Tab-separated table of N, CA, C and O in Angstrom:
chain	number	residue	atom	x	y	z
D	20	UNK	N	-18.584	11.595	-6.854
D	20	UNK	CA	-17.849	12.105	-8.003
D	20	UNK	C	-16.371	12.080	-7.660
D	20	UNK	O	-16.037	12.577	-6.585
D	21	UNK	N	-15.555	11.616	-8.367
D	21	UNK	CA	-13.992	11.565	-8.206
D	21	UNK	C	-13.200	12.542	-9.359
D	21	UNK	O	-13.357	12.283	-10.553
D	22	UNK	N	-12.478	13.495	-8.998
D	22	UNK	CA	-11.625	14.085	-9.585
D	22	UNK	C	-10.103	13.497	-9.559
D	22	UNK	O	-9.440	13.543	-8.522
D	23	UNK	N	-9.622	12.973	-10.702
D	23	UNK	CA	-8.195	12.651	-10.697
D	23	UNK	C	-7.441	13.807	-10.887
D	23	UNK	O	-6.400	13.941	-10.242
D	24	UNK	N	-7.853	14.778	-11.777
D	24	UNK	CA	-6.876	16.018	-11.468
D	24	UNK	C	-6.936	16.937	-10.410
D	24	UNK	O	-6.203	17.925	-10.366
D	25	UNK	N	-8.053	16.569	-9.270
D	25	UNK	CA	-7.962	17.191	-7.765
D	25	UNK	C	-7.505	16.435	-7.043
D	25	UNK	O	-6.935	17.027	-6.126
D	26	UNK	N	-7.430	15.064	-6.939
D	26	UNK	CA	-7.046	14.365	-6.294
D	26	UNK	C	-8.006	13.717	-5.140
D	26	UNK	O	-7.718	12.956	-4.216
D	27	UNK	N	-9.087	14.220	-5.480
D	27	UNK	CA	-10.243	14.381	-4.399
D	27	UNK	C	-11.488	13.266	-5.286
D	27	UNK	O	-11.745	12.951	-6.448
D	28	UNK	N	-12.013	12.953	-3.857
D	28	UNK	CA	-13.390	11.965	-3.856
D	28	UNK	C	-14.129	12.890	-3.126
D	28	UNK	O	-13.810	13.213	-1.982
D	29	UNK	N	-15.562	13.555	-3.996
D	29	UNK	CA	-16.858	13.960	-2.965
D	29	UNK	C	-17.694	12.812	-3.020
D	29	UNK	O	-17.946	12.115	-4.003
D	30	UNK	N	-18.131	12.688	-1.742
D	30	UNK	CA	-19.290	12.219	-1.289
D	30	UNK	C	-20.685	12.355	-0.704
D	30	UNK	O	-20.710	12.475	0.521
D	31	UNK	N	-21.701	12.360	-1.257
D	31	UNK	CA	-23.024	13.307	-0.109
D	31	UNK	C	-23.185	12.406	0.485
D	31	UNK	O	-22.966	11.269	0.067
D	32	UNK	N	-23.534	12.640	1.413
D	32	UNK	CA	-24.569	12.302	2.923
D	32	UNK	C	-25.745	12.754	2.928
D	32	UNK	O	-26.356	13.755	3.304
D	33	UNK	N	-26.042	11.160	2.096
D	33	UNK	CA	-27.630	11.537	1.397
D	33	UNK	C	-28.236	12.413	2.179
D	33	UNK	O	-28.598	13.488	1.699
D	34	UNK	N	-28.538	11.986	4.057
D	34	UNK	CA	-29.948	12.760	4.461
D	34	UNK	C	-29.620	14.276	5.282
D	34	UNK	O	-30.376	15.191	5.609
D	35	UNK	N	-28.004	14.062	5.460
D	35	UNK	CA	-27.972	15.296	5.921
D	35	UNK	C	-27.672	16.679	5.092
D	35	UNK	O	-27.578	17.821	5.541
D	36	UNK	N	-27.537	16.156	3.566
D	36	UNK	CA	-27.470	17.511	2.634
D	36	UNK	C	-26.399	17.682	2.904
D	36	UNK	O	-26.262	18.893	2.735
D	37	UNK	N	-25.066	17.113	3.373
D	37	UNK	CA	-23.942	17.503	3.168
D	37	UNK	C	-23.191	16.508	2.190
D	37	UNK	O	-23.662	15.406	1.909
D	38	UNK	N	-21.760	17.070	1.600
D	38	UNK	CA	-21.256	16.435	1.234
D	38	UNK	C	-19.490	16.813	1.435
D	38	UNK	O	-18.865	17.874	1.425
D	39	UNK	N	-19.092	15.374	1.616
D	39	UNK	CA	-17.959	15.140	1.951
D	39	UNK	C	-16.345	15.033	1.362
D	39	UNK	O	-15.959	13.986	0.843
D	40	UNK	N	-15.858	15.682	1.437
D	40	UNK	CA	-14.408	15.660	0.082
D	40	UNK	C	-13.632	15.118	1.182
D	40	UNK	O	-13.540	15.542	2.334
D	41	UNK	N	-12.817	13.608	0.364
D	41	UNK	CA	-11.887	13.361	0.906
D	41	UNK	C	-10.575	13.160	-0.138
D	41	UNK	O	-10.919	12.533	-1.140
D	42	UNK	N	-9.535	13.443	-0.137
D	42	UNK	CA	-8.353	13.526	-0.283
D	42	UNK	C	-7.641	11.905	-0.542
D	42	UNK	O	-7.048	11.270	0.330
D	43	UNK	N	-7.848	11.504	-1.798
D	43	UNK	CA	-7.323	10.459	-2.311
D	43	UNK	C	-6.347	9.341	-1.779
D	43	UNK	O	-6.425	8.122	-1.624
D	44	UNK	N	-5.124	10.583	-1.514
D	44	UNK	CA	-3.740	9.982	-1.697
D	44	UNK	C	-3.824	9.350	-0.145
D	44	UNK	O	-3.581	8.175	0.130
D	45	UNK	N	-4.292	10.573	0.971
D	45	UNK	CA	-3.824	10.126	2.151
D	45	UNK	C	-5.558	9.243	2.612
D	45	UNK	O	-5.464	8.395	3.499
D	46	UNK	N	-6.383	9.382	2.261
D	46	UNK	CA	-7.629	8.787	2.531
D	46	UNK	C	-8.435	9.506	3.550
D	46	UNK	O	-9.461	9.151	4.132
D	47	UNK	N	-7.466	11.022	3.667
D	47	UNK	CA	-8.429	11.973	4.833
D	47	UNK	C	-9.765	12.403	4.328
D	47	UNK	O	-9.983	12.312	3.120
D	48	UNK	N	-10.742	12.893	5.187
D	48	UNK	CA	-11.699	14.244	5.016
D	48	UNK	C	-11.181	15.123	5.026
D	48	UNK	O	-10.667	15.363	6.118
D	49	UNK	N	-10.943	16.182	3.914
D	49	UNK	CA	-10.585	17.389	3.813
D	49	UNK	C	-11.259	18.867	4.036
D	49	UNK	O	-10.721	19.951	4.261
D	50	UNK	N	-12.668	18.497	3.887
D	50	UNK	CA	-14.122	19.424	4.466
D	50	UNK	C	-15.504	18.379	3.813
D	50	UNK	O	-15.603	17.286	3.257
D	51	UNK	N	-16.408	19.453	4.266
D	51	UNK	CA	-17.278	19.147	4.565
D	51	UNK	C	-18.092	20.217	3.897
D	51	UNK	O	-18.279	21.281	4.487
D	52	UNK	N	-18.650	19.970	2.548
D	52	UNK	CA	-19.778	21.303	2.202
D	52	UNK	C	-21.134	21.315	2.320
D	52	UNK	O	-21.852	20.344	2.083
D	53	UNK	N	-21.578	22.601	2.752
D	53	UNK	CA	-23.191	22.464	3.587
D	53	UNK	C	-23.949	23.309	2.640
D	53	UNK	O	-23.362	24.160	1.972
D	54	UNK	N	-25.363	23.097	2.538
D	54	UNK	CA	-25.879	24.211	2.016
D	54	UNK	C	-27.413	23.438	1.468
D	54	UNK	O	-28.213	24.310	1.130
D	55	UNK	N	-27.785	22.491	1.367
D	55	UNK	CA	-28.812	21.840	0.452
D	55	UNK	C	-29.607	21.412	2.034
D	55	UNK	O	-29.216	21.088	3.156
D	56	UNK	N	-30.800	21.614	1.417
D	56	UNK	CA	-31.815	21.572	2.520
D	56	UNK	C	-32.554	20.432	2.330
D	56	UNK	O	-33.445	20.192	3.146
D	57	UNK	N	-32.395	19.812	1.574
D	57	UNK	CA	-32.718	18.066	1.449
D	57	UNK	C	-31.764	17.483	1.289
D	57	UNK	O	-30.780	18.191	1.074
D	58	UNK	N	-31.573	16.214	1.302
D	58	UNK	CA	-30.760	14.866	0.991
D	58	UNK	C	-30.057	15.046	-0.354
D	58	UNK	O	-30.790	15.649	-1.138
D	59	UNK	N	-28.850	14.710	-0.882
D	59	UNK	CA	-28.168	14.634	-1.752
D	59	UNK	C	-28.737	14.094	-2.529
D	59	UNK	O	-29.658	13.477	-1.994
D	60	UNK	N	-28.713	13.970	-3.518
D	60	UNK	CA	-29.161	12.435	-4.453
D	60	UNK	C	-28.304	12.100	-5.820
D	60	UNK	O	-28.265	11.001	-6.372
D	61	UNK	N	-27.604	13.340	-6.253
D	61	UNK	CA	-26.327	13.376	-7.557
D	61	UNK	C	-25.346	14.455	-7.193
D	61	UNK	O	-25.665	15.466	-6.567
D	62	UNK	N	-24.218	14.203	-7.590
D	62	UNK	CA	-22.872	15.049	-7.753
D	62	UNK	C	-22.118	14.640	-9.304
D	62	UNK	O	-21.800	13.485	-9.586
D	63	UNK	N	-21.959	15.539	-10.002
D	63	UNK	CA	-20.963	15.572	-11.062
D	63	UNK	C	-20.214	16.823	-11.586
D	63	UNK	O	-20.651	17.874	-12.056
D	64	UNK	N	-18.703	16.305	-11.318
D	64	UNK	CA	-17.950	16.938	-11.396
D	64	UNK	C	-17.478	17.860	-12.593
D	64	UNK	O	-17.697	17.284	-13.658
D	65	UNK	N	-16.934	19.036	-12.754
D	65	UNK	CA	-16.387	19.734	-13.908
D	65	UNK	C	-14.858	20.107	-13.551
D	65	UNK	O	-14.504	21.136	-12.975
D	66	UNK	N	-14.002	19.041	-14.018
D	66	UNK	CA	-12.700	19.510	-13.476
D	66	UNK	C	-11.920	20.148	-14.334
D	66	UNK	O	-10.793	20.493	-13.979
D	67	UNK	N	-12.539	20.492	-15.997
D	67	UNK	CA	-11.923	21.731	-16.450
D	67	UNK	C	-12.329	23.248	-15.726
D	67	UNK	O	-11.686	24.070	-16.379
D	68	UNK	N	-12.959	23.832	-14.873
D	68	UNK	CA	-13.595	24.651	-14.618
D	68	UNK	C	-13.507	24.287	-13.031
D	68	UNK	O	-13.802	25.216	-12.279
D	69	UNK	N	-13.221	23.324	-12.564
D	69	UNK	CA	-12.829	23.449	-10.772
D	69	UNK	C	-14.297	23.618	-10.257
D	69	UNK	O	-14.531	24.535	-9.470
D	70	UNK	N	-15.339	22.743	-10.681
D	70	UNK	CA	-17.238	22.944	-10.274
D	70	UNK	C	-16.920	21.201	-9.466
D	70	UNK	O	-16.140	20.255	-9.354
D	71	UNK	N	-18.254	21.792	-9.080
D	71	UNK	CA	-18.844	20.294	-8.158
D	71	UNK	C	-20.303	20.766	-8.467
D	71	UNK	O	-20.534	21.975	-8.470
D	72	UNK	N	-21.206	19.944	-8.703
D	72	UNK	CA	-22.444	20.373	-8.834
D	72	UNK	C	-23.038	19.341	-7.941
D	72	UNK	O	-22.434	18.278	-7.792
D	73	UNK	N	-24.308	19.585	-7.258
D	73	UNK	CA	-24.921	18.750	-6.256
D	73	UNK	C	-26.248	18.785	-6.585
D	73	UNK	O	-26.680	19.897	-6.887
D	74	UNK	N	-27.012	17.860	-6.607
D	74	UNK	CA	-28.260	17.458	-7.036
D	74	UNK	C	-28.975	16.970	-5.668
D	74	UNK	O	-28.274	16.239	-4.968
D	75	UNK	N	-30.282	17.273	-5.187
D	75	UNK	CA	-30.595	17.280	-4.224
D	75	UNK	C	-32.133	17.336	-4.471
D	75	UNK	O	-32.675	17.797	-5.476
D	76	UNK	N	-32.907	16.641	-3.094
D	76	UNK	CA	-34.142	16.183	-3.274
D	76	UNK	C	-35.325	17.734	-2.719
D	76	UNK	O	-36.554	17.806	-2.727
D	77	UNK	N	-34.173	18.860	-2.259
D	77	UNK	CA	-34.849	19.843	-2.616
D	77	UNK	C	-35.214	20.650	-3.611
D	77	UNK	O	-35.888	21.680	-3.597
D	78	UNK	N	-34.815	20.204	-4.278
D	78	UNK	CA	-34.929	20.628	-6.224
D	78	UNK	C	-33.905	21.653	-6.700
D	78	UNK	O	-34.043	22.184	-7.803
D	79	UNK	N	-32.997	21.913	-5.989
D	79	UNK	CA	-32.246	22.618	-6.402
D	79	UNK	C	-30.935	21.918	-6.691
D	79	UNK	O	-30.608	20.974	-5.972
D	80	UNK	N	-29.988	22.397	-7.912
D	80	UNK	CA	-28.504	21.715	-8.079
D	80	UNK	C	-27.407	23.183	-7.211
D	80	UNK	O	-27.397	24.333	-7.651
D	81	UNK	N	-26.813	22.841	-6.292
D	81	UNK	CA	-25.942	23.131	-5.855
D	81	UNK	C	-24.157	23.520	-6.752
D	81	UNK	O	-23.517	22.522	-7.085
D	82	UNK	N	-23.764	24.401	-6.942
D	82	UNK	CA	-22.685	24.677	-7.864
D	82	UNK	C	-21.464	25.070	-6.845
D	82	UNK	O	-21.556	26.089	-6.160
D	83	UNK	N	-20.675	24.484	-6.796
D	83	UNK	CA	-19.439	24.570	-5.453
D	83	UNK	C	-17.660	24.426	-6.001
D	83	UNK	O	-17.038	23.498	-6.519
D	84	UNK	N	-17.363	25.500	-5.683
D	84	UNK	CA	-15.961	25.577	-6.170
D	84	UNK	C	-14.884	24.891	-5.292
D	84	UNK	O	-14.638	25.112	-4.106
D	85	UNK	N	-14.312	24.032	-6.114
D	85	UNK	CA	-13.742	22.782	-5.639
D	85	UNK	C	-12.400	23.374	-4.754
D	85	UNK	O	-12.013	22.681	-3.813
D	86	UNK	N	-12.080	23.953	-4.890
D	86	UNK	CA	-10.350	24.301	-4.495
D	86	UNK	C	-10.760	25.322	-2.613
D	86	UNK	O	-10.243	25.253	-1.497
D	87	UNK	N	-11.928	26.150	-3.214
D	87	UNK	CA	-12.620	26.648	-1.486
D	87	UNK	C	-13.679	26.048	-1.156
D	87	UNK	O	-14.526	26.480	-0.374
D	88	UNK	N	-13.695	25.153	-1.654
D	88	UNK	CA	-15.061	24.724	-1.048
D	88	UNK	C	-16.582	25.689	-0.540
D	88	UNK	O	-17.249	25.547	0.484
D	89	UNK	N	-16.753	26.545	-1.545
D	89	UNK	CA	-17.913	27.583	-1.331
D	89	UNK	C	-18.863	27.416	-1.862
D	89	UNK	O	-18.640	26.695	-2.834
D	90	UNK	N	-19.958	27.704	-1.784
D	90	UNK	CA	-20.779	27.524	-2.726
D	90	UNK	C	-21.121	28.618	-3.356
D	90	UNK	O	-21.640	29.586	-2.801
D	91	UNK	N	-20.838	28.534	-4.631
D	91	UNK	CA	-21.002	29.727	-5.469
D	91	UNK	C	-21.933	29.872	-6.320
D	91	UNK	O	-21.748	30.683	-7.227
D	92	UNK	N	-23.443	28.968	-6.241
D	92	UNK	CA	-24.164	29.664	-6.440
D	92	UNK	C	-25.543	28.087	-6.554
D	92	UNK	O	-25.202	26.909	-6.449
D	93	UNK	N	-26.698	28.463	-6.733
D	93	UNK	CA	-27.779	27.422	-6.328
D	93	UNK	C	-28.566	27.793	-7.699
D	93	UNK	O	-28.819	28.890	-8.195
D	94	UNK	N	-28.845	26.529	-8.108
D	94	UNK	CA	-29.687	26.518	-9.895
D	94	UNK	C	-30.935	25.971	-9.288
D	94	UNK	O	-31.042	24.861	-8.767
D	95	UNK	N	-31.918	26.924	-9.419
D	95	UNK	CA	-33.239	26.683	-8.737
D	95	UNK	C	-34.357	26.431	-10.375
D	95	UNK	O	-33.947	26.984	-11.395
D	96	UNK	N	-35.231	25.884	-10.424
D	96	UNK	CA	-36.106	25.877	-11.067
D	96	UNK	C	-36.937	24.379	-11.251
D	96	UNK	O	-38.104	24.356	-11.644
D	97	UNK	N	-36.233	23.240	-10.938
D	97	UNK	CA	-36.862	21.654	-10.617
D	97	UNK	C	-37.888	22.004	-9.676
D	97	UNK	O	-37.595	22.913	-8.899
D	98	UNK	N	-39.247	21.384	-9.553
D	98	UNK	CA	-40.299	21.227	-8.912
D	98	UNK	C	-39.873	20.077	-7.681
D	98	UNK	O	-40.299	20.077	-6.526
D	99	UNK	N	-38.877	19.081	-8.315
D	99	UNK	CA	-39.065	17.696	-7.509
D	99	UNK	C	-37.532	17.359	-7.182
D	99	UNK	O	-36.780	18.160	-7.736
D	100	UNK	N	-37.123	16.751	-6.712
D	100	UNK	CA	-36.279	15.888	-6.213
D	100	UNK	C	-35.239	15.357	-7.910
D	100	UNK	O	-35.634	14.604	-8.800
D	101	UNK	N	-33.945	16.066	-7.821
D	101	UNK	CA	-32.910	15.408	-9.050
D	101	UNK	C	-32.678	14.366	-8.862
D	101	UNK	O	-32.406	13.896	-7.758
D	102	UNK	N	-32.736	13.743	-9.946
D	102	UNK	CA	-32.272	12.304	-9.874
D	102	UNK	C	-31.635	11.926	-11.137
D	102	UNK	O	-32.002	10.902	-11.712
D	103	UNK	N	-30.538	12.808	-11.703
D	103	UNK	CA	-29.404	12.980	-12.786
D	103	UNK	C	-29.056	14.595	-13.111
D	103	UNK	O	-29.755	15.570	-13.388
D	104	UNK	N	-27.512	14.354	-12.922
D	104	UNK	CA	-26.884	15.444	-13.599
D	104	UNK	C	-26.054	14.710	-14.850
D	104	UNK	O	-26.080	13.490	-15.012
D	105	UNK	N	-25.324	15.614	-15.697
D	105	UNK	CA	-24.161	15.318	-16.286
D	105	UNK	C	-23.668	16.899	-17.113
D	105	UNK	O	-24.016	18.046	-17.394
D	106	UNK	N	-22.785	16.054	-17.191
D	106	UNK	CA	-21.915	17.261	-17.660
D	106	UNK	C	-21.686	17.410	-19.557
D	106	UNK	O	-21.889	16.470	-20.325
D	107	UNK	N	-21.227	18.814	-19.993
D	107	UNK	CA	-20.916	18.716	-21.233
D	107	UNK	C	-19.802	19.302	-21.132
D	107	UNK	O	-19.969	20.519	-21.061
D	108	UNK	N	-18.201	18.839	-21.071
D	108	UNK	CA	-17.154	19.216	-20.653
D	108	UNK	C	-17.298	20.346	-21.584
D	108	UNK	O	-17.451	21.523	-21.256
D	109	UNK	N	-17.217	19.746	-23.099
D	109	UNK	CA	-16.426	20.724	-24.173
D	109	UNK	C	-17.483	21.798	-24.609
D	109	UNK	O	-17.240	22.838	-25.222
D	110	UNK	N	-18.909	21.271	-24.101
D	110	UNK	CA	-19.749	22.811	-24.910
D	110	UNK	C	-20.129	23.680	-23.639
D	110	UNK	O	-20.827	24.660	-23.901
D	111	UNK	N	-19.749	23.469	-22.146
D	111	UNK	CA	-19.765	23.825	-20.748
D	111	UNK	C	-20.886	24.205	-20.187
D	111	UNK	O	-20.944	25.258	-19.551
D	112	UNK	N	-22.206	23.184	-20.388
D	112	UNK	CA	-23.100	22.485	-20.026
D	112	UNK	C	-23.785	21.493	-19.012
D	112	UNK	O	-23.978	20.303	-19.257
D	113	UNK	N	-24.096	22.076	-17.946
D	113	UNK	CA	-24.682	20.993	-17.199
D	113	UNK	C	-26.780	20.528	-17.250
D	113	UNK	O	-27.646	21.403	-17.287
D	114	UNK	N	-26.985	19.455	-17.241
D	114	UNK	CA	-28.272	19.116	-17.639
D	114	UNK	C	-28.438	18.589	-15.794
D	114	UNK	O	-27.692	18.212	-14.890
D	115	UNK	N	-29.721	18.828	-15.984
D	115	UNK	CA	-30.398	17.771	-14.621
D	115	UNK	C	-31.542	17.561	-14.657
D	115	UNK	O	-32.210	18.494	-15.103
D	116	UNK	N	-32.257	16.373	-14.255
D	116	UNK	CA	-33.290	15.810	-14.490
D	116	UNK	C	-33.984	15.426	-12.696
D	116	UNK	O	-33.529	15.050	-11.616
D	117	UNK	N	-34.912	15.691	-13.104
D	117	UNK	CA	-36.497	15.298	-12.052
D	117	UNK	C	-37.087	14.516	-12.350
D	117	UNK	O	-37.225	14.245	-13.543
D	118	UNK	N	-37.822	13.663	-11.134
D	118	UNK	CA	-38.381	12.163	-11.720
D	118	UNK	C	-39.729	12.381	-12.804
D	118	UNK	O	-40.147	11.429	-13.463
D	119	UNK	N	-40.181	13.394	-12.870
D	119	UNK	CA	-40.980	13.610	-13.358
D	119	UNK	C	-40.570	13.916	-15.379
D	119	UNK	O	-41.409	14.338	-16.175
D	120	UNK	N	-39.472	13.642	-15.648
D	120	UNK	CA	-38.527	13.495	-16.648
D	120	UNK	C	-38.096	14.980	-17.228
D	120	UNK	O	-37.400	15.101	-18.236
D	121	UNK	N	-38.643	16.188	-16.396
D	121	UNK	CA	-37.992	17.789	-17.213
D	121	UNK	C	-36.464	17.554	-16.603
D	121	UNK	O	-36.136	17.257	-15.454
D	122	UNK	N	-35.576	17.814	-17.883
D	122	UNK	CA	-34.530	18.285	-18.059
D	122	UNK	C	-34.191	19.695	-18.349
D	122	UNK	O	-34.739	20.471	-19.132
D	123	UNK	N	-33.161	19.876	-17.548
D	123	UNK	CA	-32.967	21.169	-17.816
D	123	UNK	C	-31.405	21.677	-18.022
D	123	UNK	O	-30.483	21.224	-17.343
D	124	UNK	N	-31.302	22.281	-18.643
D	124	UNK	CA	-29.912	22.932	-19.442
D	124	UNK	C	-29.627	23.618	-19.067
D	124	UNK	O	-30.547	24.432	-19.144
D	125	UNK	N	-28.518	24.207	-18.387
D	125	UNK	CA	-27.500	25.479	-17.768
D	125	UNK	C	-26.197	25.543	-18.329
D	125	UNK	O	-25.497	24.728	-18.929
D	126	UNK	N	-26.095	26.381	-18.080
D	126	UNK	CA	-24.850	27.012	-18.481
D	126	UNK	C	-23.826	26.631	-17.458
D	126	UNK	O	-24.229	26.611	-16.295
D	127	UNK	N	-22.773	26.373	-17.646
D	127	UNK	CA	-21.922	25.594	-16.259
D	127	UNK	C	-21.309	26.842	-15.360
D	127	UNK	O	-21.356	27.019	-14.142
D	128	UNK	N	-20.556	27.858	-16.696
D	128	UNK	CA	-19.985	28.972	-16.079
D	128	UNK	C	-20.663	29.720	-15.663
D	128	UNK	O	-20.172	29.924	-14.552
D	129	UNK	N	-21.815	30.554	-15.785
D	129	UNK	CA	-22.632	31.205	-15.185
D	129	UNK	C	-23.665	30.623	-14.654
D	129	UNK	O	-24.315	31.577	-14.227
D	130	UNK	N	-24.449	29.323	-14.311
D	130	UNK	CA	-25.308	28.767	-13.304
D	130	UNK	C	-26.511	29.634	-14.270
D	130	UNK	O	-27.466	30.188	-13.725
D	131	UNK	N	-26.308	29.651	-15.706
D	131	UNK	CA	-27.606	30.450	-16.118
D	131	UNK	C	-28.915	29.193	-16.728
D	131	UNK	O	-28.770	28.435	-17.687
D	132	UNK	N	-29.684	29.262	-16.161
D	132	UNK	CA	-30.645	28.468	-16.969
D	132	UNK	C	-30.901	28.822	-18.339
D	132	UNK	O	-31.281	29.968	-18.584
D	133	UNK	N	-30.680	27.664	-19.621
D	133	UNK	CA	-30.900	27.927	-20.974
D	133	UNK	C	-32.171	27.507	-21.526
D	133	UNK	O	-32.916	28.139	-22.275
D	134	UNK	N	-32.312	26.306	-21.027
D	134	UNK	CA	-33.800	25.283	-21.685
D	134	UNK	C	-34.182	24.552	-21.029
D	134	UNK	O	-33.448	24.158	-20.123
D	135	UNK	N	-35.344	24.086	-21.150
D	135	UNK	CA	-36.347	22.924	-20.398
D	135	UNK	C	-36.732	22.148	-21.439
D	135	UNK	O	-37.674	22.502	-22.148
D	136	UNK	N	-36.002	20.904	-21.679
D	136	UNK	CA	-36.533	19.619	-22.394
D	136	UNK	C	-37.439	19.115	-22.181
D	136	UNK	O	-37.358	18.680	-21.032
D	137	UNK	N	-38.595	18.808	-22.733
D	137	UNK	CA	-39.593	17.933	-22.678
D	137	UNK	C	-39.642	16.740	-23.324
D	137	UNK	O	-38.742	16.684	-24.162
D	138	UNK	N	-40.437	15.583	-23.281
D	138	UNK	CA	-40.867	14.334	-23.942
D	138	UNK	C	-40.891	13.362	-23.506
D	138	UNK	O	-40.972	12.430	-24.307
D	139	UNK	N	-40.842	13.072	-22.220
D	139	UNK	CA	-41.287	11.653	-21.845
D	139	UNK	C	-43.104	12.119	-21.009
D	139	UNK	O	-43.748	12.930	-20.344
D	140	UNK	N	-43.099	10.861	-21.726
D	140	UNK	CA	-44.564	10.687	-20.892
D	140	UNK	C	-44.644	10.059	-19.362
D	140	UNK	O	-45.057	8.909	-19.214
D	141	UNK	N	-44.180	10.964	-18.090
D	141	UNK	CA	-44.138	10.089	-16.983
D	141	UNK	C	-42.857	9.997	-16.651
D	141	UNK	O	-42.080	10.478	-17.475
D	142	UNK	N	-42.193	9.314	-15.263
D	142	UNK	CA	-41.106	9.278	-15.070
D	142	UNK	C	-40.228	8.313	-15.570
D	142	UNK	O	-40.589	7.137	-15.624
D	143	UNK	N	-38.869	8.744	-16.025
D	143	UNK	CA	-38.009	7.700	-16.415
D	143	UNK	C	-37.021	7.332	-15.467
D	143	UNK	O	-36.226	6.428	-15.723
């Protein structure tokens, strides 16, 4: 995920569950955020709101405040391994999906779970 108004590139490291912010201009590593107990597998950014969200093959999305690099809080409820986030800048919405095709709806600012989409038959 790349933020032009942070100036910053994160990167996960798929197997070690970390992920990596480096600093655009000069091409440094700036830290290093830990916390996901499986492999990375999505990051998408919210740079009205200063979020990093992390998608990970332990089923949980990771929510990390970009400026301390903390993690401020873990959206638990996927059975399987994410394999899509995205964002809803203007209604402040994040969705994530499991191969098994449940989507699920949160709230961006509070990490609150809203809904569980259904309708595919099988994985997409």
């Amino acid at each position: 995920a790349v933020s032009d108004w942070l100036g910053c590139l994160f990167v996960g490291v798929e197997y070690s569950g970390k992920i990596n912010q480096w600093d655009i201009q000069t091409g440094k590593m700036i830290a290093t955020l830990e916390g996901h107990e499986g492999s990375i597998s999505r990051l998408a950014i919210s740079e009205q709101r200063g979020l990093l969200f992390s998608g990970s093959s332990d089923g949980t999305v990771g929510q990390w405040d970009v400026q301390t690099g903390q993690r401020t809080a873990t959206l638990k409820g996927h059975e399987g391994e994410i394999f899509c986030l995205a964002i809803s800048e203007q209604r402040g919405l994040l969705f994530s999906r499991e191969r098994d095709g449940t989507v699920r709806q949160w709230d961006v600012q509070t990490g609150q779970w809203m809904a569980t989409l259904k309708g595919h038959e099988g994985e997409i």
